Short mmCIF file of C-alpha atoms and ligand atoms in Angstrom, two decimals:
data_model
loop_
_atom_site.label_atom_id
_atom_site.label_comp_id
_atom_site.label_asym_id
_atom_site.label_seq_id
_atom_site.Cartn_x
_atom_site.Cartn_y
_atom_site.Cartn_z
CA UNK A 1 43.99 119.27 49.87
CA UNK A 2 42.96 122.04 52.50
CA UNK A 3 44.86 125.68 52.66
CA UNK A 4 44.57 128.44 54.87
CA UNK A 5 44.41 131.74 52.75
CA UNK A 6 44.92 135.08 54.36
CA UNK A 7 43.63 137.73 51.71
CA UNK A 8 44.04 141.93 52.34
CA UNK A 9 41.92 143.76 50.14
CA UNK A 10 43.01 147.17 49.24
CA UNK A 11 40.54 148.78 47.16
CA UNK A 12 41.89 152.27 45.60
CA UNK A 13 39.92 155.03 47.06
CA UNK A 14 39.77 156.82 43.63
CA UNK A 15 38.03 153.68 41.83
CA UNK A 16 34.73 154.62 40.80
CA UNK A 17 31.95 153.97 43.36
CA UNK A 18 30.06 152.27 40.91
CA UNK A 19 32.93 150.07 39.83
CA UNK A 20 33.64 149.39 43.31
CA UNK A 21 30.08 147.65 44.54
CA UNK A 22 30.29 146.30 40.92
CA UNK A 23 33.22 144.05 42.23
CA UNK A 24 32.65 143.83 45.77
CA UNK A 25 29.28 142.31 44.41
CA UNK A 26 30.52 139.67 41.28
CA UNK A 27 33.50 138.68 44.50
CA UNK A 28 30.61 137.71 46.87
CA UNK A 29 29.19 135.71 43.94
CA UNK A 30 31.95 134.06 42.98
CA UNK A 31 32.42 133.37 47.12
CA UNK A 32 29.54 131.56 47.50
CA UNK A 33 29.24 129.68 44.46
CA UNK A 34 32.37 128.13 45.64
CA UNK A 35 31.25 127.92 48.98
CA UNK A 36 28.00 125.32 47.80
CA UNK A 37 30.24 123.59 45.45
CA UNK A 38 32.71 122.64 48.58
CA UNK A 39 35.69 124.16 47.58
CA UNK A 40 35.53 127.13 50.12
CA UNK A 41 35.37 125.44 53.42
CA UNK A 42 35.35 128.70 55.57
CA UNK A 43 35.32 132.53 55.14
CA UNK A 44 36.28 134.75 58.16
CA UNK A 45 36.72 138.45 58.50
CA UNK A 46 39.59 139.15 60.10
CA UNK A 47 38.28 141.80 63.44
CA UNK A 48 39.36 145.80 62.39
CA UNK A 49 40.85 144.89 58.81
CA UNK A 50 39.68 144.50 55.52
CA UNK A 51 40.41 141.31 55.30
CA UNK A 52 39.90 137.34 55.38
CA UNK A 53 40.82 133.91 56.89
CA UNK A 54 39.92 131.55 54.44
CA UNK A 55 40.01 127.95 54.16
CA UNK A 56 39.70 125.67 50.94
CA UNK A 57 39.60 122.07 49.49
CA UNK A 58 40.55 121.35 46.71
CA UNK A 59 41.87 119.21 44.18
CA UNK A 60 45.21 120.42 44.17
CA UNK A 61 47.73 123.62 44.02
CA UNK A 62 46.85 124.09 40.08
CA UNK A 63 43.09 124.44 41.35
CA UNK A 64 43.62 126.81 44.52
CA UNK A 65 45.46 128.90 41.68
CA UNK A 66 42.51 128.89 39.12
CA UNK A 67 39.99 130.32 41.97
CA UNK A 68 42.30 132.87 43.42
CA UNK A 69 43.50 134.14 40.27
CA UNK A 70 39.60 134.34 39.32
CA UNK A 71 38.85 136.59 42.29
CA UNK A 72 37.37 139.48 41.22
CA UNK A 73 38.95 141.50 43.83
CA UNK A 74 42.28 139.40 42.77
CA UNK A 75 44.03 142.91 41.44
CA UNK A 76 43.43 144.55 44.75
CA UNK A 77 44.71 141.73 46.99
CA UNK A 78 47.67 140.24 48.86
CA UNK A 79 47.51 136.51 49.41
CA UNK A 80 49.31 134.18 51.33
CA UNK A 81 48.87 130.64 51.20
CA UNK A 82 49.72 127.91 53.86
CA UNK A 83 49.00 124.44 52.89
CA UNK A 84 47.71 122.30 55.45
CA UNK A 85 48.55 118.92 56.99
CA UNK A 86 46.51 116.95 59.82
CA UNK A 87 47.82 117.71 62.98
CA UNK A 88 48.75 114.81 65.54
CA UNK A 89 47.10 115.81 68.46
CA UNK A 90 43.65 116.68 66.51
CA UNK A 91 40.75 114.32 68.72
CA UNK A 92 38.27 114.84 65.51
CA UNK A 93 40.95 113.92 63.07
CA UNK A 94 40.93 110.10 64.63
CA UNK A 95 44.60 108.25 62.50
CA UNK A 96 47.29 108.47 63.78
CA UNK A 97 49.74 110.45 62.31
CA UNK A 98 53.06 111.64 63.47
O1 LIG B 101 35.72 141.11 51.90
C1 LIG B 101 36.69 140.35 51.69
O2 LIG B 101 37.37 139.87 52.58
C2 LIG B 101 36.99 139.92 50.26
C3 LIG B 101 36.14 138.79 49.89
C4 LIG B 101 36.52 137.56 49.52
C5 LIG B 101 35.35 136.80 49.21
C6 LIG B 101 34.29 137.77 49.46
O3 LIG B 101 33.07 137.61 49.32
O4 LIG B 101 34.80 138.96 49.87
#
């Protein structure tokens, strides 16, 4: 199942600068692991804002939930989530669908 994920990342300015590339680092981990496993399809930065366009595959809504709740950044983010269908006038997608 693909989704589009839309994640803002607001960081607290008072959060320890140490703490802060601490997580910014382990999220970037956790990013790409996912990223060779399959599972995260695409990762965009959204232009002037601290945040991303993401898009996953996965198994189902339970496992979209396990990685975003594992984000590390997961505290200091707002997610929205739009499921994705096939649409009907997509050349590369080939069935047809209506
Ligand atoms: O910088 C971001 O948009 C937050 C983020 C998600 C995965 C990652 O590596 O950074």
């Amino acid at each position: 199942m693909l989704f589009a994920v839309r994640m803002d990342v607001d960081i607290p300015r008072d959060l320890a600068p140490d703490e802060r590339t601490d997580l910014v680092t382990r999220e970037k981990a956790y990013c790409q692991e996912l990223q060779k496993s399959g599972e995260w399809v695409h990762i965009w930065r959204c232009v002037g804002q601290y945040s991303n366009l993401s898009v996953f595959d996965v198994a189902d809504n339970e496992a979209l939930h396990r990685i975003l709740w594992g984000l590390p950044l997961f505290p200091f983010m707002s997610i929205e989530v739009t499921p994705l269908a096939q649409h009907p006038s997509d050349l590369a997608a080939g069935g047809p669908v209506r």
